[in-house]
Each structure stands twice: as C-alpha cells, then as structure tokens.
Tab-separated table of C-alpha atoms and ligand atoms in Angstrom:
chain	number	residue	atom	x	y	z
Z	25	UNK	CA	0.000	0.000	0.000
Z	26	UNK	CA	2.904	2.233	0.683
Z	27	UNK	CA	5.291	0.943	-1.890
Z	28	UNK	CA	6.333	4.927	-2.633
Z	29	UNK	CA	7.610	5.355	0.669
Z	30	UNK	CA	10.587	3.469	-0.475
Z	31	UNK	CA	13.742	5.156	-0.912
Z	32	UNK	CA	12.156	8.651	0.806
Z	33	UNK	CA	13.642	10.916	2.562
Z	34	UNK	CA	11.866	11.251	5.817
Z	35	UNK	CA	12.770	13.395	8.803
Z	36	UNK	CA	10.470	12.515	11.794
Z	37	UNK	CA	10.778	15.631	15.033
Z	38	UNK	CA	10.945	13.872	18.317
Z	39	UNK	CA	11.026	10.094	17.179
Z	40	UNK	CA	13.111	8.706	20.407
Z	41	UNK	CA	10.051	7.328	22.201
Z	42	UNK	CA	5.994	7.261	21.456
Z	43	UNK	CA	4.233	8.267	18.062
Z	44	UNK	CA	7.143	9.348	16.694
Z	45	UNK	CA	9.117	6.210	17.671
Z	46	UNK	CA	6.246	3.472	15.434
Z	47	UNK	CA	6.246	6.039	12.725
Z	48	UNK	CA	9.449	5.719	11.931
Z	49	UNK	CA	9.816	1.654	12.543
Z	50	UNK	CA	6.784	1.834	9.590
Z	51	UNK	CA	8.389	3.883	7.527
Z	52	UNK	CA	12.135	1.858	7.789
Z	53	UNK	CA	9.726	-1.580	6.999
Z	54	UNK	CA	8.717	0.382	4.101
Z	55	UNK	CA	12.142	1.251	3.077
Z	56	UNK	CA	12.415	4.869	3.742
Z	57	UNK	CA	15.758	7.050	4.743
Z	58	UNK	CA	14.435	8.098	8.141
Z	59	UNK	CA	15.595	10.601	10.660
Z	60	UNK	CA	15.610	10.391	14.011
Z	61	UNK	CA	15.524	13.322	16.680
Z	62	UNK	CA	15.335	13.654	19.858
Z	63	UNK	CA	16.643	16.683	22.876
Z	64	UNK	CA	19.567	13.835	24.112
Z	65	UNK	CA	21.845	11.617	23.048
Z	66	UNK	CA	20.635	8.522	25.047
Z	67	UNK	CA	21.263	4.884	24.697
Z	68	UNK	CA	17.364	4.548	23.289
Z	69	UNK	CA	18.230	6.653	20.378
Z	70	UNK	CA	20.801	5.005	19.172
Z	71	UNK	CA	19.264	1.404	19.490
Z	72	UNK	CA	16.889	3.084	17.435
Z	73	UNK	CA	18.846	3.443	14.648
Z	74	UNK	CA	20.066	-0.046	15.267
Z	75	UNK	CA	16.746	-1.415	15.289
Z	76	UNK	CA	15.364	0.901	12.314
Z	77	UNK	CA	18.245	0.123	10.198
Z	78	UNK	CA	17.514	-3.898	10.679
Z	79	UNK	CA	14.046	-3.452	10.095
Z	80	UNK	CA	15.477	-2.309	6.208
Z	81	UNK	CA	15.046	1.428	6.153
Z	82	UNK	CA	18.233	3.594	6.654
Z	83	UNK	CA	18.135	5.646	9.972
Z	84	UNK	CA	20.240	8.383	11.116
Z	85	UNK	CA	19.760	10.151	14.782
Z	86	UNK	CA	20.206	13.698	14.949
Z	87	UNK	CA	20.116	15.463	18.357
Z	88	UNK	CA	18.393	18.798	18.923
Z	89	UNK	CA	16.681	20.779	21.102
Z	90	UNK	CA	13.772	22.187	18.722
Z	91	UNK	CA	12.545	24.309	21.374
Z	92	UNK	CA	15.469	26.905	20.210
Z	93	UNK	CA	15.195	28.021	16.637
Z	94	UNK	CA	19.294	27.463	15.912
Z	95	UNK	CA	18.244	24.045	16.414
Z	96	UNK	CA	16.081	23.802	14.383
Z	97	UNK	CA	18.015	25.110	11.521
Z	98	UNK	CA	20.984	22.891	12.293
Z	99	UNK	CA	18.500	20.173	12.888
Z	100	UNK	CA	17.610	20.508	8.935
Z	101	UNK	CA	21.109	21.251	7.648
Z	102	UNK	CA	22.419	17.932	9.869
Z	103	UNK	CA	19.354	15.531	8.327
Z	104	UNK	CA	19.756	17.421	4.606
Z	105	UNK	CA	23.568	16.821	4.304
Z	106	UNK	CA	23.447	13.211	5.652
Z	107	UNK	CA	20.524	12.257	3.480
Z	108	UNK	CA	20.745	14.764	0.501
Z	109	UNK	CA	17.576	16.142	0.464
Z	110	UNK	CA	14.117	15.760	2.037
Z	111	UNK	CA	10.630	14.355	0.972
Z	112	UNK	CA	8.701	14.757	4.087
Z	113	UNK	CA	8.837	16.056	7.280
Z	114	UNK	CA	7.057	15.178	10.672
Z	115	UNK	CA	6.577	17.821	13.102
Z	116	UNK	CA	5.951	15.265	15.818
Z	117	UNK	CA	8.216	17.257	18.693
Z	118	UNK	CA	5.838	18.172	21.489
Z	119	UNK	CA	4.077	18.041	24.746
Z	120	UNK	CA	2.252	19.289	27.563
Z	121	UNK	CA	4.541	21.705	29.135
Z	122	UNK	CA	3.101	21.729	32.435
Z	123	UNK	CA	-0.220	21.756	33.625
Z	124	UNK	CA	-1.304	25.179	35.195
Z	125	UNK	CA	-4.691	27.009	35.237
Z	126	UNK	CA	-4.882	30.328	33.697
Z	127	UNK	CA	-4.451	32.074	37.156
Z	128	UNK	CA	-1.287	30.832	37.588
Z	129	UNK	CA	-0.026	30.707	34.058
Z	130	UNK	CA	3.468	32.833	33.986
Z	131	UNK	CA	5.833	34.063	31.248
Z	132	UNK	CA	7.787	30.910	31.576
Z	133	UNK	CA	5.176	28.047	30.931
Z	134	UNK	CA	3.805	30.512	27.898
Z	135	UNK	CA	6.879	30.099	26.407
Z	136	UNK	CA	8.177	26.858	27.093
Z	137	UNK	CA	4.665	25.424	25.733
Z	138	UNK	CA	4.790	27.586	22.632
Z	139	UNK	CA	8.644	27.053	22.260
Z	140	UNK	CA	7.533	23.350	22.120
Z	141	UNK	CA	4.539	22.731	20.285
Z	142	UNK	CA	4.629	25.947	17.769
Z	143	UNK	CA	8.036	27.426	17.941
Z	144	UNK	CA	9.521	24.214	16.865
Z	145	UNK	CA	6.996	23.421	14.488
Z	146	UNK	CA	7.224	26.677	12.408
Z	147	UNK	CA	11.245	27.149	12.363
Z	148	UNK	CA	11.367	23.505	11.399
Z	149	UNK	CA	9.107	23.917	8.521
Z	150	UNK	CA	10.663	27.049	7.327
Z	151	UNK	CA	14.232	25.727	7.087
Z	152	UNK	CA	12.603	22.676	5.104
Z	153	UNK	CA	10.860	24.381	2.678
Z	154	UNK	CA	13.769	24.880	0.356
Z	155	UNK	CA	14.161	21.097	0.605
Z	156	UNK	CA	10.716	20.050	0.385
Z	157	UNK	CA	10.286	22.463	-2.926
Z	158	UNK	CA	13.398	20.953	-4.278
Z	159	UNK	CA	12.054	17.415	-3.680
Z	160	UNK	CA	8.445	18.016	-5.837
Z	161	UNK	CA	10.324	19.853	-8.622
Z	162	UNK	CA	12.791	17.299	-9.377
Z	163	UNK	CA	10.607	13.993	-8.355
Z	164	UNK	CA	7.384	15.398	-10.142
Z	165	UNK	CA	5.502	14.054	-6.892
Z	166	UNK	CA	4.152	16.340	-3.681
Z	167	UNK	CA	6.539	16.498	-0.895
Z	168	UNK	CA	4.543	16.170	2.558
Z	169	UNK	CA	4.732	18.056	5.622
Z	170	UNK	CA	2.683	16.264	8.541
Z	171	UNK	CA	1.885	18.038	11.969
Z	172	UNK	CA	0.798	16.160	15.378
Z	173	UNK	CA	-1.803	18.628	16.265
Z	174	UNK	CA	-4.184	17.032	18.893
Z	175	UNK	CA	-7.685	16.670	20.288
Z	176	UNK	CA	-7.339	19.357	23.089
Z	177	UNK	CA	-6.518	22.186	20.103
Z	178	UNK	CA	-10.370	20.883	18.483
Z	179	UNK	CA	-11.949	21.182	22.068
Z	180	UNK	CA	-10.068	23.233	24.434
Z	181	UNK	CA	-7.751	20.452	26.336
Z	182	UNK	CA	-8.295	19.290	29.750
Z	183	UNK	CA	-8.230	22.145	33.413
Z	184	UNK	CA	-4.406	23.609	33.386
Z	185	UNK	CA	-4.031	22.114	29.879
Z	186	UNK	CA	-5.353	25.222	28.048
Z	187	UNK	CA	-2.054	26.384	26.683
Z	188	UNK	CA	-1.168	23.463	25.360
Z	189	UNK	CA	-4.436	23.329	23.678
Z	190	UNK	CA	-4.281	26.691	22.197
Z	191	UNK	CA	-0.666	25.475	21.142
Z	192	UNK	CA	-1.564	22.559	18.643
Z	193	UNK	CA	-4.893	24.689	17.911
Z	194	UNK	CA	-2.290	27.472	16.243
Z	195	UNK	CA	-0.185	24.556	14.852
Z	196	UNK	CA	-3.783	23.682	13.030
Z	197	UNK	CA	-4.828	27.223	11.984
Z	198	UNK	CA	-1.142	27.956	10.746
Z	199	UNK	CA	-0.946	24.867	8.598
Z	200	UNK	CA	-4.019	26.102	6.719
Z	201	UNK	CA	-1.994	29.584	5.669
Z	202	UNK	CA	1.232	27.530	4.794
Z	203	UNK	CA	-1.710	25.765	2.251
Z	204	UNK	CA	-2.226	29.008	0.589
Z	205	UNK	CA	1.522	30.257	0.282
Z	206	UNK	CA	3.164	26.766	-1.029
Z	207	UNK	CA	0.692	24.611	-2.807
Z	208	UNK	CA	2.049	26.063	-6.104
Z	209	UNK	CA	5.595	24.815	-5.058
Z	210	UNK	CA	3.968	20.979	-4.408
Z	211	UNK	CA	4.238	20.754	-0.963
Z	212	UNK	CA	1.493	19.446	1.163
Z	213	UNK	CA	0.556	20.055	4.836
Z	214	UNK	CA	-1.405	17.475	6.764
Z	215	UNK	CA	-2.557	17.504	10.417
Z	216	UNK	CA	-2.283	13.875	12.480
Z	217	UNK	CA	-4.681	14.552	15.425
Z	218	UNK	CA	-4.147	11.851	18.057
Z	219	UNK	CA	-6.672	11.389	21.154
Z	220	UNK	CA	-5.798	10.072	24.035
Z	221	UNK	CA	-2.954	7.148	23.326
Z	222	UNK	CA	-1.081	5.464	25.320
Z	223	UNK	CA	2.535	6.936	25.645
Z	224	UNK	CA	4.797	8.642	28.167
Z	225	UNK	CA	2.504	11.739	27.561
Z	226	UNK	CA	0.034	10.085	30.507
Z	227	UNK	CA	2.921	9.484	32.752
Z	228	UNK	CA	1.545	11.857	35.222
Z	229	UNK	CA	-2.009	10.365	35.618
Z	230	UNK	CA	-2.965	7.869	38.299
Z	231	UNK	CA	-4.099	4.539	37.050
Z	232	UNK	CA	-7.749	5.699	38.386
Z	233	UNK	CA	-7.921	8.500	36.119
Z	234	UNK	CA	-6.418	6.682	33.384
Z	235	UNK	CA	-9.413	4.192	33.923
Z	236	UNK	CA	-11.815	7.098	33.949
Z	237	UNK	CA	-10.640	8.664	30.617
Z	238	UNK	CA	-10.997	5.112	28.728
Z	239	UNK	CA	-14.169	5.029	30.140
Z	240	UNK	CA	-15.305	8.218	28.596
Z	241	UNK	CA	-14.019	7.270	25.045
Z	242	UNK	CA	-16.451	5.630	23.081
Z	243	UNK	CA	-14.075	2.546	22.191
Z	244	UNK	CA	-13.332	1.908	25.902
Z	245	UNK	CA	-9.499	2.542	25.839
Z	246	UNK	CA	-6.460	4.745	24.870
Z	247	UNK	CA	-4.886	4.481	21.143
Z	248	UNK	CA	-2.013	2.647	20.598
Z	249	UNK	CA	1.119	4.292	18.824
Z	250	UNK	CA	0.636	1.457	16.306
Z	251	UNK	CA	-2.780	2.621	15.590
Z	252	UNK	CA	-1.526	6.004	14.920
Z	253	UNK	CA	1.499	5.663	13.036
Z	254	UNK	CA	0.177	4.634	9.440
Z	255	UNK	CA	-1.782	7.865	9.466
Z	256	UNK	CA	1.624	9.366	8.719
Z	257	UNK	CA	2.469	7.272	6.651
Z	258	UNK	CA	-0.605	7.560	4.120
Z	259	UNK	CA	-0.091	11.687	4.480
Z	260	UNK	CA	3.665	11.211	3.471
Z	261	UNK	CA	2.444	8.830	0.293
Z	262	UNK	CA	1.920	10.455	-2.763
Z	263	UNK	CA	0.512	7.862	-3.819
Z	264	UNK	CA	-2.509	7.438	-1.306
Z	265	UNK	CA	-2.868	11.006	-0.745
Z	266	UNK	CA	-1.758	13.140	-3.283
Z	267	UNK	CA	-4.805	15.237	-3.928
Z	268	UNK	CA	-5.198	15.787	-0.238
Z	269	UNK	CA	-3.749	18.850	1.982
Z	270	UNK	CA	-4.715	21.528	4.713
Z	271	UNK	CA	-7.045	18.784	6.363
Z	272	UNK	CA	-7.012	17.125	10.042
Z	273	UNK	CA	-7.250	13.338	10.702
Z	274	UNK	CA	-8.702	12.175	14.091
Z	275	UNK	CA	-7.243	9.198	15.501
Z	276	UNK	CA	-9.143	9.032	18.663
Z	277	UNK	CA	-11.196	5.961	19.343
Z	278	UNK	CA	-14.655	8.144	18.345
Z	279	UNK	CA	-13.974	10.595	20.962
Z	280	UNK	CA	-15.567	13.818	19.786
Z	281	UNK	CA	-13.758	16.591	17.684
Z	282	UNK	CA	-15.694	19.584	16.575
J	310	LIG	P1	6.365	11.050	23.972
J	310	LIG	O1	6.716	11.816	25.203
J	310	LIG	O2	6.495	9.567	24.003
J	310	LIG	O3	7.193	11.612	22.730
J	310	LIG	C1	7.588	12.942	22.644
J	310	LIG	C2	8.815	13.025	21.765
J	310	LIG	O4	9.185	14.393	21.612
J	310	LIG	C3	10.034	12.315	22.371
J	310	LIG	O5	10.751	11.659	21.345
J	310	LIG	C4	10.860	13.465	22.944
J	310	LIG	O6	12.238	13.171	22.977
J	310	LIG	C5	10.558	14.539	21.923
J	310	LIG	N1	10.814	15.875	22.419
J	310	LIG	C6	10.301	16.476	23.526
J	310	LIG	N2	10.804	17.706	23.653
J	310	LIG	C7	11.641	17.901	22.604
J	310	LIG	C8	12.480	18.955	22.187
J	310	LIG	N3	12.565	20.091	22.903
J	310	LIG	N4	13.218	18.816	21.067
J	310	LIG	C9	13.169	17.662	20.354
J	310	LIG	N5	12.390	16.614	20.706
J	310	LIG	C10	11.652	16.736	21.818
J	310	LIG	O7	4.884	11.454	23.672
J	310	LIG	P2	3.865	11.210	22.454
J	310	LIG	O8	2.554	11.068	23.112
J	310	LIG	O9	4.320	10.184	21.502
J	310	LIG	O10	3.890	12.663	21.786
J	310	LIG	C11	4.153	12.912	20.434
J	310	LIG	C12	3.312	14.073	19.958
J	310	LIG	O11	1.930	13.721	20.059
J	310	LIG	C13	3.469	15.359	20.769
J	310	LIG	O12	3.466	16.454	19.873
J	310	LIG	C14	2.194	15.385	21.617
J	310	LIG	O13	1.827	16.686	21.991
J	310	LIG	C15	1.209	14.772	20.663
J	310	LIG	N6	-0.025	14.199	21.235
J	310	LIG	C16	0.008	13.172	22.131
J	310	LIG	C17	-1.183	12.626	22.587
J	310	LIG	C18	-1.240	11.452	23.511
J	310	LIG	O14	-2.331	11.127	24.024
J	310	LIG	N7	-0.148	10.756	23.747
J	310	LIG	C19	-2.414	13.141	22.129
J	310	LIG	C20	-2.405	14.199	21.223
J	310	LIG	C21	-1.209	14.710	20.758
C-alpha cells in the first residue's frame, strides 16, 4: 500500500520514544531514509537506529533541542547533508509543558509550551521548505509536511491544559496559511490529530484517572502508537494522498472533535 515510501527521505521531530518512535519503525519496513531526533543523546536513540536500520530502512539520529530556533536550523542542515535532500517532514516534537490554570499561568510556561509545540513546528518547517520544494520539482511528486496537532486544540484540552491546547490549535490554523503560500511549489501540509494514546505523555495520571478517561471514550481505551502511526504514513504517500492537503485526521477511538 505504501510501496512509494521506499527510498524517501523522511525526517520525523521527536522520534526517540511514542508516536514518533512506530512512525518511523513503519516507515524503515517500508524502506524509507528516516531521521531520528530527539533533545539527548541517550542509549534509546541510538538502538533506534540499530533497530530501524535492521528493520530495512536507513536511519540516522540527529540530536536537537527544537525548542530553540538554531536548532532547528541545524536540525535541517544535519538531516539534509546526511541524506541529501528531504521528501517529508514530521513535526511530531511536542508536549504538555506543564499543567497550570490560567491564574497561575506565567511568562515561563507561555513560552516553554509555545517554544515546544509551535516554535519548533514553524522554524522547522521554514528551514525545510527549500528542501521540500526541491524534492516536488525534481521527483514530479508532492513532498509532505505532517503536523501532530491534537484533540485538546479541536476542544479546548483538559483544566491547566489550556495552553497546550491553544498550542496545537495554532499549529492547526497555521498549517491552513502555509496551504495558501506553497501549494504552487507541491508541498502538502497534513494535520495527524491523536486522542488520548497510550505513551509517556500520561505518565503523570494515576491509574484511576487513566481508567476514567478510557471510560469516557467511546471505544473503551487509549490508542495505541501502532494505531496512529500509518496515518503518517498515508499523508507522506503520494501515492494514497496526493490530492489531499490543509485537512485534520482524528485518531481518537470516536472521541468527539468539533
Ligand atoms: P512522547 O513523550 O512519548 O514523545 C515525545 C517526543 O518528543 C520524544 O521523542 C521526545 O524526545 C521529543 N521531544 C520532547 N521535547 C523535545 C524537544 N525540545 N526537542 C526535540 N524533541 C523533543 O509522547 P507522544 O505522546 O508520543 O507525543 C508525540 C506528539 O503527540 C506530541 O506532539 C504530543 O503533543 C502529541 N499528542 C500526544 C497525545 C497522547 O495522548 N499521547 C495526544 C495528542 C497529541
């Protein structure tokens, strides 16, 4: 099904654990040239690699802090000089920040959960653009930019999760003007928008309330990164979804998302 994956050139934004991590073991099955990123250089990332690379794609890590917009630029350079290029790229890099109600929301958490979820997400994406125009022009096929929005920025997000909310809800709204300025130059932008699955994201829940949010989803449980990962990987095919951009996929279990 995603026989065009093979041979891409795939950069994947916080891939060391989670989502990020099962997207890129489907696209190395599929034969793709992924990168890997993550804020460290741990002993996780680099079995990565190890394991990516046996699974038949061709990984490289690349370290960077995306929060910081240097980073980000080096972060493309480092994946573009190793690989020579790139087809698609995954703005997967993200998370809750900390959890504070708007009372006590401060300077700091604004812009460590914008640094995170939007910062990275925009600098990334304009440092690739060069790349990703260069890819369509010479392969004659759409190059792909996929987003992890979420849930919360369709509904609002959880008590003292509203910033991070309103963070993936700009990641959303942006990707639609990003539509406008570079669909001439065959480049694509695509919106995964998970639920509630079952990563390190949930580490600070009690089982209880774990319990209580499967309870209120209408398939009984949280996602699995399995579930979500081929989402990606039907945005990044021409082939499968070549006519489609500037639209949101809800991978949620039937959970609602206005
Ligand atoms: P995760 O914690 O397992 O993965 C997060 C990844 O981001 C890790 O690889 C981590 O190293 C990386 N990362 C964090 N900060 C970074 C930084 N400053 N620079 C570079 N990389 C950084 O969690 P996950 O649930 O797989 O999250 C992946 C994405 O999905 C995030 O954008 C998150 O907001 C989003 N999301 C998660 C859920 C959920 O229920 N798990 C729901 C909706 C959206």
């Amino acid at each position: 099904m995603f026989e065009d994956l093979r041979g891409k050139r795939v950069l994947i934004t916080g891939s060391t654990a989670g989502m990020g991590l099962a997207a890129a073991r489907l696209f190395a099955q599929h034969g793709a040239k992924v990168g890997l990123n993550g804020r460290r250089v741990t002993p996780e990332s680099l079995a990565a690699v190890d394991e990516l690379n046996k699974l038949g794609g061709e990984a490289a890590f690349f370290q960077a802090d995306l929060t910081k917009s240097d980073e980000c630029e080096r972060l493309i350079d480092a994946y573009t000089s190793h690989f020579g290029g790139l087809d698609v790229l995954i703005n997967n890099a993200g998370g809750l920040g900390g959890r504070k109600g708007l009372e006590s929301i401060d300077d700091a958490l604004f812009d460590h959960v914008m640094n995170l979820n939007a910062r990275s997400a925009l600098m990334v994406t304009k440092y690739a653009i060069p790349h990703l125009r260069q890819s369509a022009k010479e392969s004659g096929q759409t190059a792909s930019v996929i987003s992890t929005g979420s849930i919360a920025g369709r509904e609002g997000g959880g008590i003292g999760a509203g910033m991070y909310a309103a963070s993936k809800a700009w990641l959303h709204d942006i990707h639609r003007n990003w539509v406008k300025e570079f669909t001439k130059d065959g480049i694509r932008f695509n919106i995964v928008s998970p639920g509630t699955i079952d990563t390190a994201f949930h580490d600070d829940k009690s089982d209880d309330l774990k319990g209580n949010i499967a309870n209120s989803i209408p398939m009984g449980r949280f996602g699995t990164i399995e579930e979500v990962a081929p989402t990606f990987a039907f945005f990044a095919s021409h082939a499968c979804s070549g006519y489609i951009t500037g639209q949101i996929l809800d991978v949620n279990g039937g959970q609602i998302a206005p």
